[in-house]
JSON list of C-alpha atoms in Angstrom, two decimals:
[
{"chain": "A", "resi": 1, "resn": "UNK", "atom": "CA", "xyz": [-2.08, -15.29, 18.62]},
{"chain": "A", "resi": 2, "resn": "UNK", "atom": "CA", "xyz": [-2.40, -11.40, 17.99]},
{"chain": "A", "resi": 3, "resn": "UNK", "atom": "CA", "xyz": [-5.73, -9.81, 18.34]},
{"chain": "A", "resi": 4, "resn": "UNK", "atom": "CA", "xyz": [-6.88, -8.00, 15.17]},
{"chain": "A", "resi": 5, "resn": "UNK", "atom": "CA", "xyz": [-6.80, -4.29, 14.74]},
{"chain": "A", "resi": 6, "resn": "UNK", "atom": "CA", "xyz": [-10.16, -2.57, 15.27]},
{"chain": "A", "resi": 7, "resn": "UNK", "atom": "CA", "xyz": [-10.75, -0.15, 12.37]},
{"chain": "A", "resi": 8, "resn": "UNK", "atom": "CA", "xyz": [-13.57, 1.70, 10.77]},
{"chain": "A", "resi": 9, "resn": "UNK", "atom": "CA", "xyz": [-14.96, 0.14, 7.55]},
{"chain": "A", "resi": 10, "resn": "UNK", "atom": "CA", "xyz": [-13.43, 3.31, 5.84]},
{"chain": "A", "resi": 11, "resn": "UNK", "atom": "CA", "xyz": [-11.59, 6.03, 7.36]},
{"chain": "A", "resi": 12, "resn": "UNK", "atom": "CA", "xyz": [-11.34, 9.71, 6.26]},
{"chain": "A", "resi": 13, "resn": "UNK", "atom": "CA", "xyz": [-8.75, 10.23, 3.51]},
{"chain": "A", "resi": 14, "resn": "UNK", "atom": "CA", "xyz": [-5.82, 12.21, 4.91]},
{"chain": "A", "resi": 15, "resn": "UNK", "atom": "CA", "xyz": [-2.32, 13.68, 3.95]},
{"chain": "A", "resi": 16, "resn": "UNK", "atom": "CA", "xyz": [0.19, 12.54, 6.30]},
{"chain": "A", "resi": 17, "resn": "UNK", "atom": "CA", "xyz": [2.67, 15.28, 6.45]},
{"chain": "A", "resi": 18, "resn": "UNK", "atom": "CA", "xyz": [0.56, 18.41, 7.42]},
{"chain": "A", "resi": 19, "resn": "UNK", "atom": "CA", "xyz": [-1.61, 16.28, 9.75]},
{"chain": "A", "resi": 20, "resn": "UNK", "atom": "CA", "xyz": [1.15, 14.71, 11.52]},
{"chain": "A", "resi": 21, "resn": "UNK", "atom": "CA", "xyz": [3.00, 18.06, 12.07]},
{"chain": "A", "resi": 22, "resn": "UNK", "atom": "CA", "xyz": [-0.21, 19.60, 13.45]},
{"chain": "A", "resi": 23, "resn": "UNK", "atom": "CA", "xyz": [-0.94, 16.50, 15.66]},
{"chain": "A", "resi": 24, "resn": "UNK", "atom": "CA", "xyz": [2.56, 16.41, 17.32]},
{"chain": "A", "resi": 25, "resn": "UNK", "atom": "CA", "xyz": [2.46, 20.21, 17.92]},
{"chain": "A", "resi": 26, "resn": "UNK", "atom": "CA", "xyz": [-0.86, 20.19, 19.42]},
{"chain": "A", "resi": 27, "resn": "UNK", "atom": "CA", "xyz": [-0.28, 16.89, 21.26]},
{"chain": "A", "resi": 28, "resn": "UNK", "atom": "CA", "xyz": [-3.21, 15.35, 19.61]},
{"chain": "A", "resi": 29, "resn": "UNK", "atom": "CA", "xyz": [-3.87, 11.58, 17.98]},
{"chain": "A", "resi": 30, "resn": "UNK", "atom": "CA", "xyz": [-4.51, 11.11, 14.60]},
{"chain": "A", "resi": 31, "resn": "UNK", "atom": "CA", "xyz": [-7.82, 8.89, 14.32]},
{"chain": "A", "resi": 32, "resn": "UNK", "atom": "CA", "xyz": [-9.58, 6.87, 11.85]},
{"chain": "A", "resi": 33, "resn": "UNK", "atom": "CA", "xyz": [-7.79, 8.16, 8.70]},
{"chain": "A", "resi": 34, "resn": "UNK", "atom": "CA", "xyz": [-6.72, 6.47, 5.69]},
{"chain": "A", "resi": 35, "resn": "UNK", "atom": "CA", "xyz": [-3.43, 7.33, 4.02]},
{"chain": "A", "resi": 36, "resn": "UNK", "atom": "CA", "xyz": [-3.28, 6.00, 0.36]},
{"chain": "A", "resi": 37, "resn": "UNK", "atom": "CA", "xyz": [-0.53, 6.04, -2.17]},
{"chain": "A", "resi": 38, "resn": "UNK", "atom": "CA", "xyz": [1.56, 8.66, -0.37]},
{"chain": "A", "resi": 39, "resn": "UNK", "atom": "CA", "xyz": [5.41, 9.06, -0.58]},
{"chain": "A", "resi": 40, "resn": "UNK", "atom": "CA", "xyz": [7.37, 10.41, 2.36]},
{"chain": "A", "resi": 41, "resn": "UNK", "atom": "CA", "xyz": [11.08, 10.21, 2.82]},
{"chain": "A", "resi": 42, "resn": "UNK", "atom": "CA", "xyz": [13.14, 10.86, 5.93]},
{"chain": "A", "resi": 43, "resn": "UNK", "atom": "CA", "xyz": [10.57, 12.88, 7.93]},
{"chain": "A", "resi": 44, "resn": "UNK", "atom": "CA", "xyz": [10.43, 13.03, 11.60]},
{"chain": "A", "resi": 45, "resn": "UNK", "atom": "CA", "xyz": [7.24, 11.61, 13.12]},
{"chain": "A", "resi": 46, "resn": "UNK", "atom": "CA", "xyz": [8.58, 11.04, 16.65]},
{"chain": "A", "resi": 47, "resn": "UNK", "atom": "CA", "xyz": [5.96, 10.82, 19.39]},
{"chain": "A", "resi": 48, "resn": "UNK", "atom": "CA", "xyz": [3.20, 10.72, 16.85]},
{"chain": "A", "resi": 49, "resn": "UNK", "atom": "CA", "xyz": [0.07, 9.09, 18.13]},
{"chain": "A", "resi": 50, "resn": "UNK", "atom": "CA", "xyz": [-2.00, 7.08, 15.55]},
{"chain": "A", "resi": 51, "resn": "UNK", "atom": "CA", "xyz": [-5.26, 5.14, 16.22]},
{"chain": "A", "resi": 52, "resn": "UNK", "atom": "CA", "xyz": [-7.56, 3.25, 13.90]},
{"chain": "A", "resi": 53, "resn": "UNK", "atom": "CA", "xyz": [-5.46, 4.30, 10.83]},
{"chain": "A", "resi": 54, "resn": "UNK", "atom": "CA", "xyz": [-4.75, 2.60, 7.49]},
{"chain": "A", "resi": 55, "resn": "UNK", "atom": "CA", "xyz": [-1.64, 3.04, 5.39]},
{"chain": "A", "resi": 56, "resn": "UNK", "atom": "CA", "xyz": [-2.17, 1.53, 1.83]},
{"chain": "A", "resi": 57, "resn": "UNK", "atom": "CA", "xyz": [0.56, 1.55, -0.88]},
{"chain": "A", "resi": 58, "resn": "UNK", "atom": "CA", "xyz": [2.49, 4.17, 1.03]},
{"chain": "A", "resi": 59, "resn": "UNK", "atom": "CA", "xyz": [6.40, 4.68, 0.64]},
{"chain": "A", "resi": 60, "resn": "UNK", "atom": "CA", "xyz": [7.54, 5.97, 4.01]},
{"chain": "A", "resi": 61, "resn": "UNK", "atom": "CA", "xyz": [11.35, 5.21, 3.77]},
{"chain": "A", "resi": 62, "resn": "UNK", "atom": "CA", "xyz": [13.89, 6.45, 6.22]},
{"chain": "A", "resi": 63, "resn": "UNK", "atom": "CA", "xyz": [11.24, 8.18, 8.56]},
{"chain": "A", "resi": 64, "resn": "UNK", "atom": "CA", "xyz": [11.39, 8.45, 12.27]},
{"chain": "A", "resi": 65, "resn": "UNK", "atom": "CA", "xyz": [8.67, 7.07, 14.51]},
{"chain": "A", "resi": 66, "resn": "UNK", "atom": "CA", "xyz": [10.67, 6.96, 17.47]},
{"chain": "A", "resi": 67, "resn": "UNK", "atom": "CA", "xyz": [8.62, 6.82, 20.67]},
{"chain": "A", "resi": 68, "resn": "UNK", "atom": "CA", "xyz": [5.46, 7.03, 18.54]},
{"chain": "A", "resi": 69, "resn": "UNK", "atom": "CA", "xyz": [2.24, 5.19, 19.78]},
{"chain": "A", "resi": 70, "resn": "UNK", "atom": "CA", "xyz": [0.25, 3.21, 17.17]},
{"chain": "A", "resi": 71, "resn": "UNK", "atom": "CA", "xyz": [-2.97, 1.53, 18.08]},
{"chain": "A", "resi": 72, "resn": "UNK", "atom": "CA", "xyz": [-5.11, -0.31, 15.72]},
{"chain": "A", "resi": 73, "resn": "UNK", "atom": "CA", "xyz": [-3.12, 0.61, 12.73]},
{"chain": "A", "resi": 74, "resn": "UNK", "atom": "CA", "xyz": [-2.72, -1.28, 9.36]},
{"chain": "A", "resi": 75, "resn": "UNK", "atom": "CA", "xyz": [-0.03, -1.10, 6.86]},
{"chain": "A", "resi": 76, "resn": "UNK", "atom": "CA", "xyz": [-0.82, -2.86, 3.57]},
{"chain": "A", "resi": 77, "resn": "UNK", "atom": "CA", "xyz": [1.57, -2.96, 0.78]},
{"chain": "A", "resi": 78, "resn": "UNK", "atom": "CA", "xyz": [3.68, -0.28, 2.12]},
{"chain": "A", "resi": 79, "resn": "UNK", "atom": "CA", "xyz": [7.61, 0.32, 2.16]},
{"chain": "A", "resi": 80, "resn": "UNK", "atom": "CA", "xyz": [8.90, 1.14, 5.51]},
{"chain": "A", "resi": 81, "resn": "UNK", "atom": "CA", "xyz": [12.58, 0.49, 4.76]},
{"chain": "A", "resi": 82, "resn": "UNK", "atom": "CA", "xyz": [15.00, 2.19, 7.05]},
{"chain": "A", "resi": 83, "resn": "UNK", "atom": "CA", "xyz": [12.29, 3.51, 9.40]},
{"chain": "A", "resi": 84, "resn": "UNK", "atom": "CA", "xyz": [12.89, 3.96, 12.88]},
{"chain": "A", "resi": 85, "resn": "UNK", "atom": "CA", "xyz": [10.45, 2.67, 15.45]},
{"chain": "A", "resi": 86, "resn": "UNK", "atom": "CA", "xyz": [13.03, 2.76, 18.40]},
{"chain": "A", "resi": 87, "resn": "UNK", "atom": "CA", "xyz": [11.07, 2.88, 21.79]},
{"chain": "A", "resi": 88, "resn": "UNK", "atom": "CA", "xyz": [7.75, 2.88, 19.94]},
{"chain": "A", "resi": 89, "resn": "UNK", "atom": "CA", "xyz": [4.55, 1.27, 21.11]},
{"chain": "A", "resi": 90, "resn": "UNK", "atom": "CA", "xyz": [2.71, -0.77, 18.66]},
{"chain": "A", "resi": 91, "resn": "UNK", "atom": "CA", "xyz": [-0.62, -2.37, 19.77]},
{"chain": "A", "resi": 92, "resn": "UNK", "atom": "CA", "xyz": [-3.09, -4.22, 17.71]},
{"chain": "A", "resi": 93, "resn": "UNK", "atom": "CA", "xyz": [-1.19, -3.47, 14.47]},
{"chain": "A", "resi": 94, "resn": "UNK", "atom": "CA", "xyz": [-1.03, -5.43, 11.36]},
{"chain": "A", "resi": 95, "resn": "UNK", "atom": "CA", "xyz": [1.75, -5.22, 8.57]},
{"chain": "A", "resi": 96, "resn": "UNK", "atom": "CA", "xyz": [0.80, -7.10, 5.45]},
{"chain": "A", "resi": 97, "resn": "UNK", "atom": "CA", "xyz": [2.98, -7.35, 2.18]},
{"chain": "A", "resi": 98, "resn": "UNK", "atom": "CA", "xyz": [5.36, -4.68, 3.34]},
{"chain": "A", "resi": 99, "resn": "UNK", "atom": "CA", "xyz": [9.02, -3.98, 2.84]},
{"chain": "A", "resi": 100, "resn": "UNK", "atom": "CA", "xyz": [10.62, -3.16, 6.14]},
{"chain": "A", "resi": 101, "resn": "UNK", "atom": "CA", "xyz": [14.30, -3.62, 5.22]},
{"chain": "A", "resi": 102, "resn": "UNK", "atom": "CA", "xyz": [16.61, -2.42, 7.73]},
{"chain": "A", "resi": 103, "resn": "UNK", "atom": "CA", "xyz": [14.06, -0.90, 9.97]},
{"chain": "A", "resi": 104, "resn": "UNK", "atom": "CA", "xyz": [14.79, -0.33, 13.69]},
{"chain": "A", "resi": 105, "resn": "UNK", "atom": "CA", "xyz": [12.31, -1.58, 16.21]},
{"chain": "A", "resi": 106, "resn": "UNK", "atom": "CA", "xyz": [15.02, -1.54, 19.18]},
{"chain": "A", "resi": 107, "resn": "UNK", "atom": "CA", "xyz": [13.56, -1.01, 22.46]},
{"chain": "A", "resi": 108, "resn": "UNK", "atom": "CA", "xyz": [9.96, -0.95, 21.22]},
{"chain": "A", "resi": 109, "resn": "UNK", "atom": "CA", "xyz": [6.93, -2.59, 22.71]},
{"chain": "A", "resi": 110, "resn": "UNK", "atom": "CA", "xyz": [4.83, -4.67, 20.35]},
{"chain": "A", "resi": 111, "resn": "UNK", "atom": "CA", "xyz": [1.65, -6.20, 21.64]},
{"chain": "A", "resi": 112, "resn": "UNK", "atom": "CA", "xyz": [-0.83, -8.10, 19.33]},
{"chain": "A", "resi": 113, "resn": "UNK", "atom": "CA", "xyz": [1.23, -7.30, 16.25]},
{"chain": "A", "resi": 114, "resn": "UNK", "atom": "CA", "xyz": [1.12, -9.35, 13.09]},
{"chain": "A", "resi": 115, "resn": "UNK", "atom": "CA", "xyz": [3.71, -9.24, 10.23]},
{"chain": "A", "resi": 116, "resn": "UNK", "atom": "CA", "xyz": [2.39, -11.06, 7.13]},
{"chain": "A", "resi": 117, "resn": "UNK", "atom": "CA", "xyz": [4.29, -11.71, 3.98]},
{"chain": "A", "resi": 118, "resn": "UNK", "atom": "CA", "xyz": [6.74, -8.94, 4.95]},
{"chain": "A", "resi": 119, "resn": "UNK", "atom": "CA", "xyz": [10.45, -8.52, 4.06]},
{"chain": "A", "resi": 120, "resn": "UNK", "atom": "CA", "xyz": [12.35, -7.82, 7.40]},
{"chain": "A", "resi": 121, "resn": "UNK", "atom": "CA", "xyz": [15.77, -8.52, 6.23]},
{"chain": "A", "resi": 122, "resn": "UNK", "atom": "CA", "xyz": [18.44, -6.69, 8.38]},
{"chain": "A", "resi": 123, "resn": "UNK", "atom": "CA", "xyz": [15.81, -5.44, 10.61]},
{"chain": "A", "resi": 124, "resn": "UNK", "atom": "CA", "xyz": [16.62, -4.53, 14.26]},
{"chain": "A", "resi": 125, "resn": "UNK", "atom": "CA", "xyz": [14.33, -5.69, 17.03]},
{"chain": "A", "resi": 126, "resn": "UNK", "atom": "CA", "xyz": [16.99, -5.82, 19.78]},
{"chain": "A", "resi": 127, "resn": "UNK", "atom": "CA", "xyz": [15.83, -5.31, 23.34]},
{"chain": "A", "resi": 128, "resn": "UNK", "atom": "CA", "xyz": [12.18, -4.98, 22.19]},
{"chain": "A", "resi": 129, "resn": "UNK", "atom": "CA", "xyz": [9.28, -6.39, 24.12]},
{"chain": "A", "resi": 130, "resn": "UNK", "atom": "CA", "xyz": [7.38, -8.89, 22.08]},
{"chain": "A", "resi": 131, "resn": "UNK", "atom": "CA", "xyz": [3.85, -9.90, 23.47]},
{"chain": "A", "resi": 132, "resn": "UNK", "atom": "CA", "xyz": [1.60, -12.01, 21.11]},
{"chain": "A", "resi": 133, "resn": "UNK", "atom": "CA", "xyz": [3.45, -11.05, 18.08]},
{"chain": "A", "resi": 134, "resn": "UNK", "atom": "CA", "xyz": [3.44, -13.24, 14.90]},
{"chain": "A", "resi": 135, "resn": "UNK", "atom": "CA", "xyz": [5.72, -13.24, 11.90]},
{"chain": "A", "resi": 136, "resn": "UNK", "atom": "CA", "xyz": [4.06, -15.42, 9.07]},
{"chain": "A", "resi": 137, "resn": "UNK", "atom": "CA", "xyz": [5.58, -15.98, 5.57]},
{"chain": "A", "resi": 138, "resn": "UNK", "atom": "CA", "xyz": [8.40, -13.31, 6.23]},
{"chain": "A", "resi": 139, "resn": "UNK", "atom": "CA", "xyz": [11.82, -13.06, 5.10]},
{"chain": "A", "resi": 140, "resn": "UNK", "atom": "CA", "xyz": [13.97, -12.01, 8.07]},
{"chain": "A", "resi": 141, "resn": "UNK", "atom": "CA", "xyz": [17.55, -12.62, 6.78]},
{"chain": "A", "resi": 142, "resn": "UNK", "atom": "CA", "xyz": [20.24, -11.29, 9.19]},
{"chain": "A", "resi": 143, "resn": "UNK", "atom": "CA", "xyz": [17.50, -9.70, 11.29]},
{"chain": "A", "resi": 144, "resn": "UNK", "atom": "CA", "xyz": [18.46, -9.00, 14.97]},
{"chain": "A", "resi": 145, "resn": "UNK", "atom": "CA", "xyz": [16.28, -10.25, 17.79]},
{"chain": "A", "resi": 146, "resn": "UNK", "atom": "CA", "xyz": [18.68, -10.21, 20.70]},
{"chain": "A", "resi": 147, "resn": "UNK", "atom": "CA", "xyz": [17.83, -9.42, 24.19]},
{"chain": "A", "resi": 148, "resn": "UNK", "atom": "CA", "xyz": [14.07, -9.47, 23.56]},
{"chain": "A", "resi": 149, "resn": "UNK", "atom": "CA", "xyz": [11.34, -10.07, 26.31]},
{"chain": "A", "resi": 150, "resn": "UNK", "atom": "CA", "xyz": [9.22, -12.62, 24.65]},
{"chain": "A", "resi": 151, "resn": "UNK", "atom": "CA", "xyz": [5.65, -13.78, 25.41]},
{"chain": "A", "resi": 152, "resn": "UNK", "atom": "CA", "xyz": [3.58, -15.48, 22.83]},
{"chain": "A", "resi": 153, "resn": "UNK", "atom": "CA", "xyz": [5.86, -15.24, 19.97]},
{"chain": "A", "resi": 154, "resn": "UNK", "atom": "CA", "xyz": [4.87, -16.97, 16.56]},
{"chain": "A", "resi": 155, "resn": "UNK", "atom": "CA", "xyz": [7.18, -17.73, 13.59]},
{"chain": "A", "resi": 156, "resn": "UNK", "atom": "CA", "xyz": [5.52, -19.55, 10.80]},
{"chain": "A", "resi": 157, "resn": "UNK", "atom": "CA", "xyz": [7.10, -20.28, 7.37]},
{"chain": "A", "resi": 158, "resn": "UNK", "atom": "CA", "xyz": [9.78, -17.63, 7.82]},
{"chain": "A", "resi": 159, "resn": "UNK", "atom": "CA", "xyz": [13.26, -17.43, 6.25]},
{"chain": "A", "resi": 160, "resn": "UNK", "atom": "CA", "xyz": [15.47, -17.09, 9.35]},
{"chain": "A", "resi": 161, "resn": "UNK", "atom": "CA", "xyz": [19.06, -16.89, 7.73]},
{"chain": "A", "resi": 162, "resn": "UNK", "atom": "CA", "xyz": [21.69, -15.56, 10.19]},
{"chain": "A", "resi": 163, "resn": "UNK", "atom": "CA", "xyz": [19.06, -14.27, 12.58]},
{"chain": "A", "resi": 164, "resn": "UNK", "atom": "CA", "xyz": [20.57, -13.09, 15.84]},
{"chain": "A", "resi": 165, "resn": "UNK", "atom": "CA", "xyz": [18.59, -14.70, 18.76]},
{"chain": "A", "resi": 166, "resn": "UNK", "atom": "CA", "xyz": [21.26, -14.05, 21.44]},
{"chain": "A", "resi": 167, "resn": "UNK", "atom": "CA", "xyz": [19.74, -13.76, 24.93]},
{"chain": "A", "resi": 168, "resn": "UNK", "atom": "CA", "xyz": [16.13, -14.09, 23.45]},
{"chain": "A", "resi": 169, "resn": "UNK", "atom": "CA", "xyz": [14.37, -16.99, 24.91]},
{"chain": "A", "resi": 170, "resn": "UNK", "atom": "CA", "xyz": [12.45, -19.13, 22.41]},
{"chain": "A", "resi": 171, "resn": "UNK", "atom": "CA", "xyz": [10.74, -21.56, 24.82]},
{"chain": "A", "resi": 172, "resn": "UNK", "atom": "CA", "xyz": [7.34, -22.65, 23.15]},
{"chain": "A", "resi": 173, "resn": "UNK", "atom": "CA", "xyz": [8.11, -21.08, 19.84]},
{"chain": "A", "resi": 174, "resn": "UNK", "atom": "CA", "xyz": [7.51, -23.71, 16.98]},
{"chain": "A", "resi": 175, "resn": "UNK", "atom": "CA", "xyz": [10.21, -23.16, 14.37]},
{"chain": "A", "resi": 176, "resn": "UNK", "atom": "CA", "xyz": [9.53, -26.32, 12.24]},
{"chain": "A", "resi": 177, "resn": "UNK", "atom": "CA", "xyz": [7.97, -24.53, 9.35]},
{"chain": "A", "resi": 178, "resn": "UNK", "atom": "CA", "xyz": [10.89, -22.00, 9.16]},
{"chain": "A", "resi": 179, "resn": "UNK", "atom": "CA", "xyz": [14.06, -22.23, 7.28]},
{"chain": "A", "resi": 180, "resn": "UNK", "atom": "CA", "xyz": [16.55, -21.89, 9.91]},
{"chain": "A", "resi": 181, "resn": "UNK", "atom": "CA", "xyz": [20.10, -21.23, 8.66]},
{"chain": "A", "resi": 182, "resn": "UNK", "atom": "CA", "xyz": [23.07, -20.22, 10.81]},
{"chain": "A", "resi": 183, "resn": "UNK", "atom": "CA", "xyz": [21.17, -18.69, 13.63]},
{"chain": "A", "resi": 184, "resn": "UNK", "atom": "CA", "xyz": [23.15, -16.92, 16.26]},
{"chain": "A", "resi": 185, "resn": "UNK", "atom": "CA", "xyz": [22.84, -18.03, 19.87]},
{"chain": "A", "resi": 186, "resn": "UNK", "atom": "CA", "xyz": [24.96, -17.66, 22.97]},
{"chain": "A", "resi": 187, "resn": "UNK", "atom": "CA", "xyz": [27.77, -20.30, 23.59]},
{"chain": "A", "resi": 188, "resn": "UNK", "atom": "CA", "xyz": [25.57, -22.40, 25.69]},
{"chain": "A", "resi": 189, "resn": "UNK", "atom": "CA", "xyz": [22.50, -22.08, 23.26]},
{"chain": "A", "resi": 190, "resn": "UNK", "atom": "CA", "xyz": [20.28, -21.64, 26.22]},
{"chain": "A", "resi": 191, "resn": "UNK", "atom": "CA", "xyz": [17.93, -19.59, 24.08]},
{"chain": "A", "resi": 192, "resn": "UNK", "atom": "CA", "xyz": [16.72, -22.89, 22.51]},
{"chain": "A", "resi": 193, "resn": "UNK", "atom": "CA", "xyz": [15.59, -24.42, 25.67]},
{"chain": "A", "resi": 194, "resn": "UNK", "atom": "CA", "xyz": [12.00, -25.30, 25.00]},
{"chain": "A", "resi": 195, "resn": "UNK", "atom": "CA", "xyz": [11.87, -24.37, 21.39]},
{"chain": "A", "resi": 196, "resn": "UNK", "atom": "CA", "xyz": [10.26, -26.93, 19.01]},
{"chain": "A", "resi": 197, "resn": "UNK", "atom": "CA", "xyz": [12.39, -27.87, 15.98]},
{"chain": "A", "resi": 198, "resn": "UNK", "atom": "CA", "xyz": [12.15, -30.84, 13.63]},
{"chain": "A", "resi": 199, "resn": "UNK", "atom": "CA", "xyz": [14.76, -33.51, 13.34]},
{"chain": "A", "resi": 200, "resn": "UNK", "atom": "CA", "xyz": [16.63, -31.85, 10.29]},
{"chain": "A", "resi": 201, "resn": "UNK", "atom": "CA", "xyz": [16.81, -28.65, 12.29]},
{"chain": "A", "resi": 202, "resn": "UNK", "atom": "CA", "xyz": [17.96, -30.50, 15.38]},
{"chain": "A", "resi": 203, "resn": "UNK", "atom": "CA", "xyz": [20.75, -32.17, 13.51]},
{"chain": "A", "resi": 204, "resn": "UNK", "atom": "CA", "xyz": [21.89, -28.83, 11.97]},
{"chain": "A", "resi": 205, "resn": "UNK", "atom": "CA", "xyz": [21.83, -27.11, 15.25]},
{"chain": "A", "resi": 206, "resn": "UNK", "atom": "CA", "xyz": [23.61, -30.07, 17.00]},
{"chain": "A", "resi": 207, "resn": "UNK", "atom": "CA", "xyz": [26.45, -29.94, 14.47]},
{"chain": "A", "resi": 208, "resn": "UNK", "atom": "CA", "xyz": [27.01, -26.23, 15.16]},
{"chain": "A", "resi": 209, "resn": "UNK", "atom": "CA", "xyz": [27.58, -26.81, 18.71]},
{"chain": "A", "resi": 210, "resn": "UNK", "atom": "CA", "xyz": [29.98, -29.62, 18.16]},
{"chain": "A", "resi": 211, "resn": "UNK", "atom": "CA", "xyz": [27.81, -32.72, 18.63]},
{"chain": "A", "resi": 212, "resn": "UNK", "atom": "CA", "xyz": [28.80, -35.51, 16.48]},
{"chain": "A", "resi": 213, "resn": "UNK", "atom": "CA", "xyz": [25.85, -37.25, 15.04]},
{"chain": "A", "resi": 214, "resn": "UNK", "atom": "CA", "xyz": [26.53, -40.93, 13.94]},
{"chain": "A", "resi": 215, "resn": "UNK", "atom": "CA", "xyz": [24.25, -42.09, 11.11]}
]
């Protein structure tokens, strides 16, 4: 279960573009700021450091947060589609009611991160480190989670259509509340060892791997 972000009751209002540019140049951290209703497209926030910040109803499409550090950060009702979080570090972060279509988290380190009611279709989380990360009520159609290092992964009531789990161990992950359709595994399906599925899911998976079920 992810730990909740630690934020002030209300942060100082801020304008992301000028503050981020100055922070990266000076090597400083943006702390305890609220960004509300802002639209930023295609900007480079690589190596930006954020702590105790809120993003509310912001549209940050196609932006790069590569190698950024986010601690105690909340995104509420934001559009982060096509954003790049490659090799970023996210700790105690919450993303709620967000569009994160096609976003790239490959090689990122996520710890105590919660995604709630988000659209993560086509998102790329390949080779990410996921520790105490929860996806709840999310759409994850054709998302890629291959080669991930996993400890404490939660998937609840998610749409997992053609999700790529190749070489990502799912031991201890309860998939019974999820819609699991045509997932991608290795030929041996070793990723499923120790995963929890219901009878219907088990039958579907068995058929995919050539097991004949006699009724």
